[in-house]
Coordinates of C-alpha atoms in Angstrom, one line a residue:
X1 CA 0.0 0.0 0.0
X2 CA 2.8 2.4 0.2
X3 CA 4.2 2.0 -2.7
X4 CA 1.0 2.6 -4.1
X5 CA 0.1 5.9 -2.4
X6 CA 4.3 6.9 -3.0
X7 CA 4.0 5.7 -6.9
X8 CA 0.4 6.0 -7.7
X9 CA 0.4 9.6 -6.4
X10 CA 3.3 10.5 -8.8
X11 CA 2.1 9.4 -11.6
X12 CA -1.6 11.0 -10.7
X13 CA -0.5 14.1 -10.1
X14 CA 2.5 13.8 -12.7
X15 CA -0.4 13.4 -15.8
X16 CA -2.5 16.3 -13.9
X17 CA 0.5 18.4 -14.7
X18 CA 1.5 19.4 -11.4
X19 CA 5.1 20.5 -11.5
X20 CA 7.3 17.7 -10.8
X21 CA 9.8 19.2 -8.0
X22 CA 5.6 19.6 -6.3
X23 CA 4.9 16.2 -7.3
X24 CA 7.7 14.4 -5.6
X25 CA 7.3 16.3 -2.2
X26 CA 3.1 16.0 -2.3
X27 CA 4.2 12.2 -3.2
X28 CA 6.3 12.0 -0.8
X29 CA 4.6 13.4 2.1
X30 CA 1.2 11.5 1.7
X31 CA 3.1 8.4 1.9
X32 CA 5.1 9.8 4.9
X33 CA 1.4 10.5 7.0
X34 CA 0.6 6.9 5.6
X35 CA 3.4 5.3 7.1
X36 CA 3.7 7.4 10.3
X37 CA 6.8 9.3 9.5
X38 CA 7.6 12.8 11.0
X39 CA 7.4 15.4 8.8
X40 CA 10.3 16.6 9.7
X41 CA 12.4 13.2 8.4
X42 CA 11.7 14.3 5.3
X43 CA 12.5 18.3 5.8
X44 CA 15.8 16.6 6.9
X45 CA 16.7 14.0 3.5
X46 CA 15.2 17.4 1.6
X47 CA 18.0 19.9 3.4
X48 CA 20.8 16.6 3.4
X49 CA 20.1 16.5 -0.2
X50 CA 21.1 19.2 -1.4
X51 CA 24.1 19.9 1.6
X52 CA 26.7 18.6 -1.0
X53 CA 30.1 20.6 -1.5
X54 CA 30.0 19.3 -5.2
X55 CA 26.9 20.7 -6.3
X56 CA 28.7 23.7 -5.7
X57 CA 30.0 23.4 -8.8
X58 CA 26.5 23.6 -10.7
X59 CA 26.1 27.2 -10.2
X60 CA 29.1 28.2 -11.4
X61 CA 29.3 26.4 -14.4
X62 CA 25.2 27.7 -14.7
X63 CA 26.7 31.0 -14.6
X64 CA 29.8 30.5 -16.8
X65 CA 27.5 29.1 -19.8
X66 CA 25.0 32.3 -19.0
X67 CA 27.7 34.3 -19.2
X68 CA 29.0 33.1 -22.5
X69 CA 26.2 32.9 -24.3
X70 CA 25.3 36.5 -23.0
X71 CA 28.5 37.8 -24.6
X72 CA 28.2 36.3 -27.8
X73 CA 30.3 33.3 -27.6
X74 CA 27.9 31.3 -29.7
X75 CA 28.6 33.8 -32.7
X76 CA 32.1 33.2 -32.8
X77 CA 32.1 29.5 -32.5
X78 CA 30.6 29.3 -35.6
X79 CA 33.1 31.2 -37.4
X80 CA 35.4 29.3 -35.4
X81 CA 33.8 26.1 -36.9
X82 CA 33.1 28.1 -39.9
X83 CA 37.4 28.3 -40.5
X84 CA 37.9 24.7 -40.0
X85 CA 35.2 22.6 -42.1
X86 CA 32.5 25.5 -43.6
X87 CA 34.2 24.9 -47.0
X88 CA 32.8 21.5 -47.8
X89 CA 29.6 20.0 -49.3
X90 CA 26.6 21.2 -46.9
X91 CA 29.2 22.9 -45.1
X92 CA 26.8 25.1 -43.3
X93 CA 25.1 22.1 -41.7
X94 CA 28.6 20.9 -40.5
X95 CA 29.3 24.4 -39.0
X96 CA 26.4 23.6 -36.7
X97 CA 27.4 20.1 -35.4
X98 CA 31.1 21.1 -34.7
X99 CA 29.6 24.6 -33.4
X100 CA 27.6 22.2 -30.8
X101 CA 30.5 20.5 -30.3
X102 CA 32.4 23.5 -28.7
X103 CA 29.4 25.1 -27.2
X104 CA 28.3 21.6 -25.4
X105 CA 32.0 22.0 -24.0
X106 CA 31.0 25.1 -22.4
X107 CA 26.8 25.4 -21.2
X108 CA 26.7 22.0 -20.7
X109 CA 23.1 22.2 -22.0
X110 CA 21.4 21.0 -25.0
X111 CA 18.9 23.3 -24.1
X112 CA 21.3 26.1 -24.3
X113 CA 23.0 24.6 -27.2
X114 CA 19.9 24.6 -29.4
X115 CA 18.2 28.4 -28.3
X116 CA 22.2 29.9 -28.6
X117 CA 23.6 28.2 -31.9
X118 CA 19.6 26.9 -33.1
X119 CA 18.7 31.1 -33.1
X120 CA 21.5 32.1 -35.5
X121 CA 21.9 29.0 -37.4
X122 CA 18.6 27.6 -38.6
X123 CA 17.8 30.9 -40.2
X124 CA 21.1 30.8 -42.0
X125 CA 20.4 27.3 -43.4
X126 CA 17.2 27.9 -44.8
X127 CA 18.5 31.3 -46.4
X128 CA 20.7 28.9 -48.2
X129 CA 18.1 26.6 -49.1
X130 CA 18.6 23.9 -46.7
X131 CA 15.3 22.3 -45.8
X132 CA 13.4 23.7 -42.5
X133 CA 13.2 20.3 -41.1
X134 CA 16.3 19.5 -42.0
X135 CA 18.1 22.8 -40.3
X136 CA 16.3 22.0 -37.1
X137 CA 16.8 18.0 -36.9
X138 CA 20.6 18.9 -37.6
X139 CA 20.6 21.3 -34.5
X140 CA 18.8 19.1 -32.4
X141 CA 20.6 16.1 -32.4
X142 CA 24.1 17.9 -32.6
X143 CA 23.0 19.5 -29.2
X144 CA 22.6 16.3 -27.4
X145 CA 26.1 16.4 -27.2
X146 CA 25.7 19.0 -24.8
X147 CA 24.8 16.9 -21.6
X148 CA 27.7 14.5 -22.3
X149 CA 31.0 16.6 -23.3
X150 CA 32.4 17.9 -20.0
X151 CA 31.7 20.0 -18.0
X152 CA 28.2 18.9 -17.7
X153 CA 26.1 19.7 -14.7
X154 CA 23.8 16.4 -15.3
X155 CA 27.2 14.5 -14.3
X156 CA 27.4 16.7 -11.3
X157 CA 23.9 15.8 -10.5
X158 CA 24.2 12.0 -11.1
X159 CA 26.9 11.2 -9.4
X160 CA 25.0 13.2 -6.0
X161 CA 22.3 10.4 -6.5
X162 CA 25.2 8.0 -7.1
X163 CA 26.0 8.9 -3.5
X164 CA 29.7 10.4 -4.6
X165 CA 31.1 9.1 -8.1
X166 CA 34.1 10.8 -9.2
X167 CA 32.8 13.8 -10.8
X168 CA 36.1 13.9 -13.0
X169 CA 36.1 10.2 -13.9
X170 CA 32.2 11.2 -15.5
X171 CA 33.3 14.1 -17.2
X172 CA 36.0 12.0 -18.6
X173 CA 33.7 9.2 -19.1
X174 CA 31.2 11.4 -21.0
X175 CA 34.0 12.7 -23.2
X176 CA 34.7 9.5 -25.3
X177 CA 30.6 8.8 -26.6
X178 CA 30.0 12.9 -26.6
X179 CA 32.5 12.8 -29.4
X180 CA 31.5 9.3 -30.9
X181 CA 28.5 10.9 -31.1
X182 CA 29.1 14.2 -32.7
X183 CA 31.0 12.0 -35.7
X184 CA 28.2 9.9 -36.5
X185 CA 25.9 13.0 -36.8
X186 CA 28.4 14.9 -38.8
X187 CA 29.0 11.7 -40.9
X188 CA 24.9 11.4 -41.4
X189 CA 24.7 15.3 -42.0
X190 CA 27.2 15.1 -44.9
X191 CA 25.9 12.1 -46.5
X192 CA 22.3 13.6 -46.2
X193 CA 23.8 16.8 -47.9
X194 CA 25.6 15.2 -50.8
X195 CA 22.5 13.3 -51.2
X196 CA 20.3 16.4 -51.4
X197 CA 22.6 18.5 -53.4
X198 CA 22.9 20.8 -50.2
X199 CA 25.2 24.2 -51.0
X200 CA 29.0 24.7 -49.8
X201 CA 29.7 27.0 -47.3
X202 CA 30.8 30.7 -48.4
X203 CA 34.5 31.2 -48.4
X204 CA 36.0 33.2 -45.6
X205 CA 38.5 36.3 -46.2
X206 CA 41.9 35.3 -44.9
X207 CA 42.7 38.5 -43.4
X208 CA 39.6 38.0 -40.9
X209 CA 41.1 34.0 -40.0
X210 CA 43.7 35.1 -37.6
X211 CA 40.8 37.4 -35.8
X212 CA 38.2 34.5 -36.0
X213 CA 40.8 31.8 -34.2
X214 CA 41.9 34.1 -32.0
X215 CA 38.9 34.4 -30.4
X216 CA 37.2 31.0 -31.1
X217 CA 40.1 29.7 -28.5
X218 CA 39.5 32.4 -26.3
X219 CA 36.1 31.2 -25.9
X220 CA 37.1 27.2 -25.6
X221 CA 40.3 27.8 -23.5
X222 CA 37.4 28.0 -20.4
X223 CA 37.0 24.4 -21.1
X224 CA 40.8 23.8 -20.5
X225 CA 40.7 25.6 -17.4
X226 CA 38.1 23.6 -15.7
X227 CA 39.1 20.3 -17.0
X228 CA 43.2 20.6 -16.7
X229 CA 42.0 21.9 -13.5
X230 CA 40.3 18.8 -12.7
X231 CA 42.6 16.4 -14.5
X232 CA 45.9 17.9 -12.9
X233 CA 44.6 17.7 -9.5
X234 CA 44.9 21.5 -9.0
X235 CA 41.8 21.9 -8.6
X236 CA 38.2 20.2 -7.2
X237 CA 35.6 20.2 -9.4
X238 CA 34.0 23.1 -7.8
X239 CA 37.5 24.7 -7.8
X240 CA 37.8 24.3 -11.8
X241 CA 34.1 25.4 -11.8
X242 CA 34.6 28.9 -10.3
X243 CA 38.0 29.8 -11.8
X244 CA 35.9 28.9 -15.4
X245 CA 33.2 31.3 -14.4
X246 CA 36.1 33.9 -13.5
X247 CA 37.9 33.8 -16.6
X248 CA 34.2 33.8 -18.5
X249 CA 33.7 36.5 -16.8
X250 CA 37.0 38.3 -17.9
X251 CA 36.8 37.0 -21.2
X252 CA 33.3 38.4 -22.0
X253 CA 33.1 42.0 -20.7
X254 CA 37.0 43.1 -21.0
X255 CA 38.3 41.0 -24.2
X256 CA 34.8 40.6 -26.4
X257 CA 33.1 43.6 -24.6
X258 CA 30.0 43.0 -26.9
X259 CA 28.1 43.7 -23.9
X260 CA 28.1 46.2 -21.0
X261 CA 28.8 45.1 -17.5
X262 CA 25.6 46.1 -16.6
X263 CA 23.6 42.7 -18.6
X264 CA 25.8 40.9 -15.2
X265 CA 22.5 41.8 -13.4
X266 CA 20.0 40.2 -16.0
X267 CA 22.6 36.9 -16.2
X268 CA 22.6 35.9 -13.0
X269 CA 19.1 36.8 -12.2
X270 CA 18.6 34.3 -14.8
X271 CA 21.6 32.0 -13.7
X272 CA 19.8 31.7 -9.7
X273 CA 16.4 31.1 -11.7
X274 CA 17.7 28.2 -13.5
X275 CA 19.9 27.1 -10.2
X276 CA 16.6 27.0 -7.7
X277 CA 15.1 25.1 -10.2
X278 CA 17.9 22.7 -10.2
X279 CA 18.3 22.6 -6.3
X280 CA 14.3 22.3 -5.6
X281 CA 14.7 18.9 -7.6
X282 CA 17.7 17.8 -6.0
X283 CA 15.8 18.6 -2.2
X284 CA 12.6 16.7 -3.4
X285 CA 14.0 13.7 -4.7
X286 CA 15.8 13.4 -2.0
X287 CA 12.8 12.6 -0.1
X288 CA 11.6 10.6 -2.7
X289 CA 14.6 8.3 -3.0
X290 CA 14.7 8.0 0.7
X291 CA 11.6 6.8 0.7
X292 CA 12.0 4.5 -2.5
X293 CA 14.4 2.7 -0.6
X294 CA 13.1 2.2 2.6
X295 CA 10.3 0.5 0.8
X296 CA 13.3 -1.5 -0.9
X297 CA 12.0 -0.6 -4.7
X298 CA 15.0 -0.8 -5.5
X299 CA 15.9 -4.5 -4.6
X300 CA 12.5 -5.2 -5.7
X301 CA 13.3 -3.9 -9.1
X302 CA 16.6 -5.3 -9.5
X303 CA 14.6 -8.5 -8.9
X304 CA 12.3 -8.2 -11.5
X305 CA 14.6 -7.3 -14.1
X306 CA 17.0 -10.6 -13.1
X307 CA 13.9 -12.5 -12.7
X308 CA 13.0 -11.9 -16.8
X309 CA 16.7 -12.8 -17.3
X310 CA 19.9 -13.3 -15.9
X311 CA 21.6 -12.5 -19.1
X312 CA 23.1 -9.0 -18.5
X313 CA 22.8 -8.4 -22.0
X314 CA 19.4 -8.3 -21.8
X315 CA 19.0 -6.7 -18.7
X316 CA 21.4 -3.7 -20.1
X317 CA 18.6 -3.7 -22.8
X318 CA 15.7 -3.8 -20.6
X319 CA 17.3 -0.9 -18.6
X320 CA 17.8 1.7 -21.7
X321 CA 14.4 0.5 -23.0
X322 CA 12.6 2.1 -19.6
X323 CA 15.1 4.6 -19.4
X324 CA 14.3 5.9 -23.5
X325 CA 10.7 5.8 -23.0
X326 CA 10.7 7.9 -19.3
X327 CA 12.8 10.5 -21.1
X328 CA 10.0 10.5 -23.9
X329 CA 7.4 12.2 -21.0
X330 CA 10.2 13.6 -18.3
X331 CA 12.8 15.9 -18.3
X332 CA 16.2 15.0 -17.4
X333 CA 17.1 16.0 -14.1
X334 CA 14.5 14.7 -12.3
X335 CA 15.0 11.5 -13.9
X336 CA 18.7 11.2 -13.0
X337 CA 17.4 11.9 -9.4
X338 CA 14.5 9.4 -9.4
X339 CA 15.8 6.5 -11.5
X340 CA 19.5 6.7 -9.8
X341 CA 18.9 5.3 -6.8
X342 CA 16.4 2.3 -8.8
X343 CA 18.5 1.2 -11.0
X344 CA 22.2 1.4 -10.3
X345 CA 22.2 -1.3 -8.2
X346 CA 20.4 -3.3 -10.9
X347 CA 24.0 -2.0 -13.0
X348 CA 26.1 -3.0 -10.5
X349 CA 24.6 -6.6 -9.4
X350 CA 25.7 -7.0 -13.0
X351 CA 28.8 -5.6 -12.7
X352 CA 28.2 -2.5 -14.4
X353 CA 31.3 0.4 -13.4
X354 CA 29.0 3.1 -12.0
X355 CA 30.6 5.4 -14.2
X356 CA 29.7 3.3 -17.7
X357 CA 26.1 3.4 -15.9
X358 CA 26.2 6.9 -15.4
X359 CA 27.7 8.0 -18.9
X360 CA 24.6 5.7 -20.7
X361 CA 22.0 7.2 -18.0
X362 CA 22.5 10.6 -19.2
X363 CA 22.7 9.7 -22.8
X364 CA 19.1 7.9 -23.0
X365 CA 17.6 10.6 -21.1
X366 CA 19.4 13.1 -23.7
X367 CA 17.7 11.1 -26.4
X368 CA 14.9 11.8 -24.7
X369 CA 15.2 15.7 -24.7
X370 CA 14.7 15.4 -28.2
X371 CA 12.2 13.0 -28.8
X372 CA 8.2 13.6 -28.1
X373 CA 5.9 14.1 -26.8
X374 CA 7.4 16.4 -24.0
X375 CA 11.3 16.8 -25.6
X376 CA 12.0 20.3 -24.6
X377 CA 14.5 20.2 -27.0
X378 CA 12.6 19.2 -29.8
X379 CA 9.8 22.0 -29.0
X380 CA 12.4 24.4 -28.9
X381 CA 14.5 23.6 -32.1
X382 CA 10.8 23.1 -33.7
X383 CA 9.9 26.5 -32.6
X384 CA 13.1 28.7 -33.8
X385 CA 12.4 26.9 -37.4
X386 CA 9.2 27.7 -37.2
X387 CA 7.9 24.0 -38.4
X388 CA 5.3 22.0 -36.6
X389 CA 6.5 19.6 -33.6
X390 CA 5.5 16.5 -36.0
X391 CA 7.3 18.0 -39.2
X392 CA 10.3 18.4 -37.0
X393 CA 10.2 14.3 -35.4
X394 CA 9.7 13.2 -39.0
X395 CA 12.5 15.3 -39.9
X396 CA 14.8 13.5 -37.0
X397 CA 14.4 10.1 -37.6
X398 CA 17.9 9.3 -39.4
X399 CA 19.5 11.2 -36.4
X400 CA 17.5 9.1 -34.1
X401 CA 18.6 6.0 -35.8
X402 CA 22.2 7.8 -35.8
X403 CA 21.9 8.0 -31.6
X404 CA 20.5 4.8 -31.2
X405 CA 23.5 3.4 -33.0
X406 CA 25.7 5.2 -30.6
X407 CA 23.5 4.6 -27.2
X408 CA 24.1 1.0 -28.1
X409 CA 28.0 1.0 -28.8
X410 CA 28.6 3.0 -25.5
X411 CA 26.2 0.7 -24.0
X412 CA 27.8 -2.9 -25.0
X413 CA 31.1 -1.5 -25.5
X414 CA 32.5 -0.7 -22.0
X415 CA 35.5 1.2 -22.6
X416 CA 34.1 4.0 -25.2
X417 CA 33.2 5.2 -21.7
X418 CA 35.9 3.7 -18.9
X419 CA 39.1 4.8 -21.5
X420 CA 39.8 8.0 -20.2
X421 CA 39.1 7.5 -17.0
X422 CA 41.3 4.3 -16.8
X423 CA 43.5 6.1 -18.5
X424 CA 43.9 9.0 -16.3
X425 CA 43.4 6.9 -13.0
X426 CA 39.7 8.4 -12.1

């Protein structure tokens, strides 16, 4: 009966529309008066949630990527990308993977990714005749990248339900199928391109290259600070986090000055919006997941799955197959939060590394950012096109199939994820 007033209650209010950070604590606190459990226990997992010293790191790199994009970073990552590969056959479209590429490395947000790069480039693309649909499936799924190239805050947030994985080892671990993943999209973007007769990108004046590099690695040297930070041991994660947001900082209103110092007031009053969201989740699943596992769902999950099969093949499978279709009608961090504590020990009984599980966790639910009916993503690269949401998921479906492929490899394939951090000792 609990874990039908805890569950049932979720998923009531959950298709009522109540916001979800509501819905776990209403959830959670019927089932506490249920089962005769303080109030205050909960008030106490809600404050011990979120009384972390690594999430410490989430606002700052919230406020570096704020910050960036403010200033106008997105606009010279293009022409950065622009320099390097603009000159070939749909070159335009290539611009906007690579662009995604560097700009993942620095919001850590497909979100981000696809309102920043999405606003500038999808109206480009279909001034050169590039299909709508095509413009916006090419931004979409190049902005999944986002969650998994370092630093991503999703890692930060995973490896708090994790109960302390090595926030380097998951940034590193993220690195390896963030790439993979970009180079299957560009690969499908070309071929789609040479296929469709798309148009080569406009040549470049070579007097304006120097000026373009120049400040292209401006921009992406914040990504070297916070990971040699991290990777060197000079710095915690947090460290690495505010030193970024520092030289962001320094970078954007003294070197690019595209903006006065006076938008810092408008960034992080939209930086602490974005990061009480973020903490509000983290406090209510907390509760949540405490009380998920004093029920033992957990164990009685892990059960079921093993039960169906003892093949961990097929219990890998059965694990990205719930976790593809709760990203189809969830968002991401409150799925990291809720399904965490559920199924890593399921991973692990199997003998799963936490951080391979982590690194696929965050990649189905990034599939899911982009894939109806509630794929934020997807309604927001639909939007900035201006196409309808089921023009748009027609449009993706090669670049489905193309992260599919990839989910899979970094699924059965171990070490596309454990490499680096094996590597490095994480």
């Amino acid at each position: 009966m609990e874990i039908l007033i805890l569950l049932g209650s979720f998923i009531l209010l959950l298709i009522f529309r109540v916001p979800i950070a509501l819905t776990l604590i209403i959830s959670s606190v019927l089932t506490g008066l249920y089962m005769g459990i303080d109030i205050s226990a909960l008030v106490q997992r809600m404050v011990g949630g979120v009384n972390s010293f690594s999430l410490l790191a989430i606002p700052f790199f919230i406020i570096a990527g704020e910050i960036m994009n403010e200033g106008g970073i997105s606009n010279r990552l293009i022409n950065f990308a622009n320099v390097i590969i603009g000159k070939i056959r749909g070159g335009l479209a290539m611009v906007n993977v690579l662009a995604s590429t560097f700009f993942g490395g620095i919001s850590g947000s497909a979100l981000a990714d696809t309102s920043s790069l999405g606003s500038v480039l999808i109206p480009m693309m279909k001034k050169q005749k590039y299909d709508a649909d095509y413009s916006v499936s090419v931004t979409i799924s190049s902005s999944i990248q986002g969650v998994m190239i370092p630093p991503s805050h999703n890692m930060i947030i995973y490896s708090t339900a994790a109960g302390g994985v090595s926030v380097g080892a998951l940034f590193m671990g993220g690195l390896g199928p963030g790439l993979l993943l970009g180079l299957i999209i560009m690969i499908l973007t070309y071929a789609i391109a040479v296929k469709k007769n798309y148009p080569k990108g406009d040549p470049i004046k070579k007097e304006e290259i120097p000026k373009i590099l120049r400040e292209g690695l401006l921009g992406l040297f914040t990504i070297v600070i916070i990971m040699g930070g991290i990777l060197s041991g000079i710095f915690t994660a947090t460290e690495s986090a505010a030193i970024g947001t520092l030289y962001a900082f320094i970078i954007t209103f003294f070197v690019y000055r595209d903006i006065p110092i006076s938008r810092m007031g408008v960034i992080l009053h939209r930086s602490f919006k974005t990061l009480a969201m973020v903490l509000f989740l983290i406090a209510a699943s907390s509760a949540f997941g405490w009380l998920l596992a004093l029920l033992k769902v957990p164990a009685m999950v892990s059960d079921t799955l093993i039960n169906i099969s003892s093949n961990p093949y097929i219990i890998i499978l059965m694990m990205v197959i719930i976790l593809l279709l709760l990203g189809m009608v969830m968002d991401m961090a409150p799925l990291i939060l809720i399904t965490t504590p559920i199924l890593l020990p399921v991973a692990t009984s199997i003998g799963m590394d936490p951080v391979h599980f982590g690194v696929l966790l965050i990649l189905c639910l990034g599939i899911g950012l982009a894939t109806p009916p509630v794929g934020s993503v997807l309604f927001v690269g639909a939007a900035i096109g201006k196409i309808p949401i089921e023009k748009a998921a027609k449009g993706m479906l090669p670049f489905y199939g193309a992260m599919i492929l990839v989910l899979l490899l970094v699924a059965y394939v171990p070490q596309i994820s454990l490499f680096l951090p094996d590597l490095i000792g994480k």
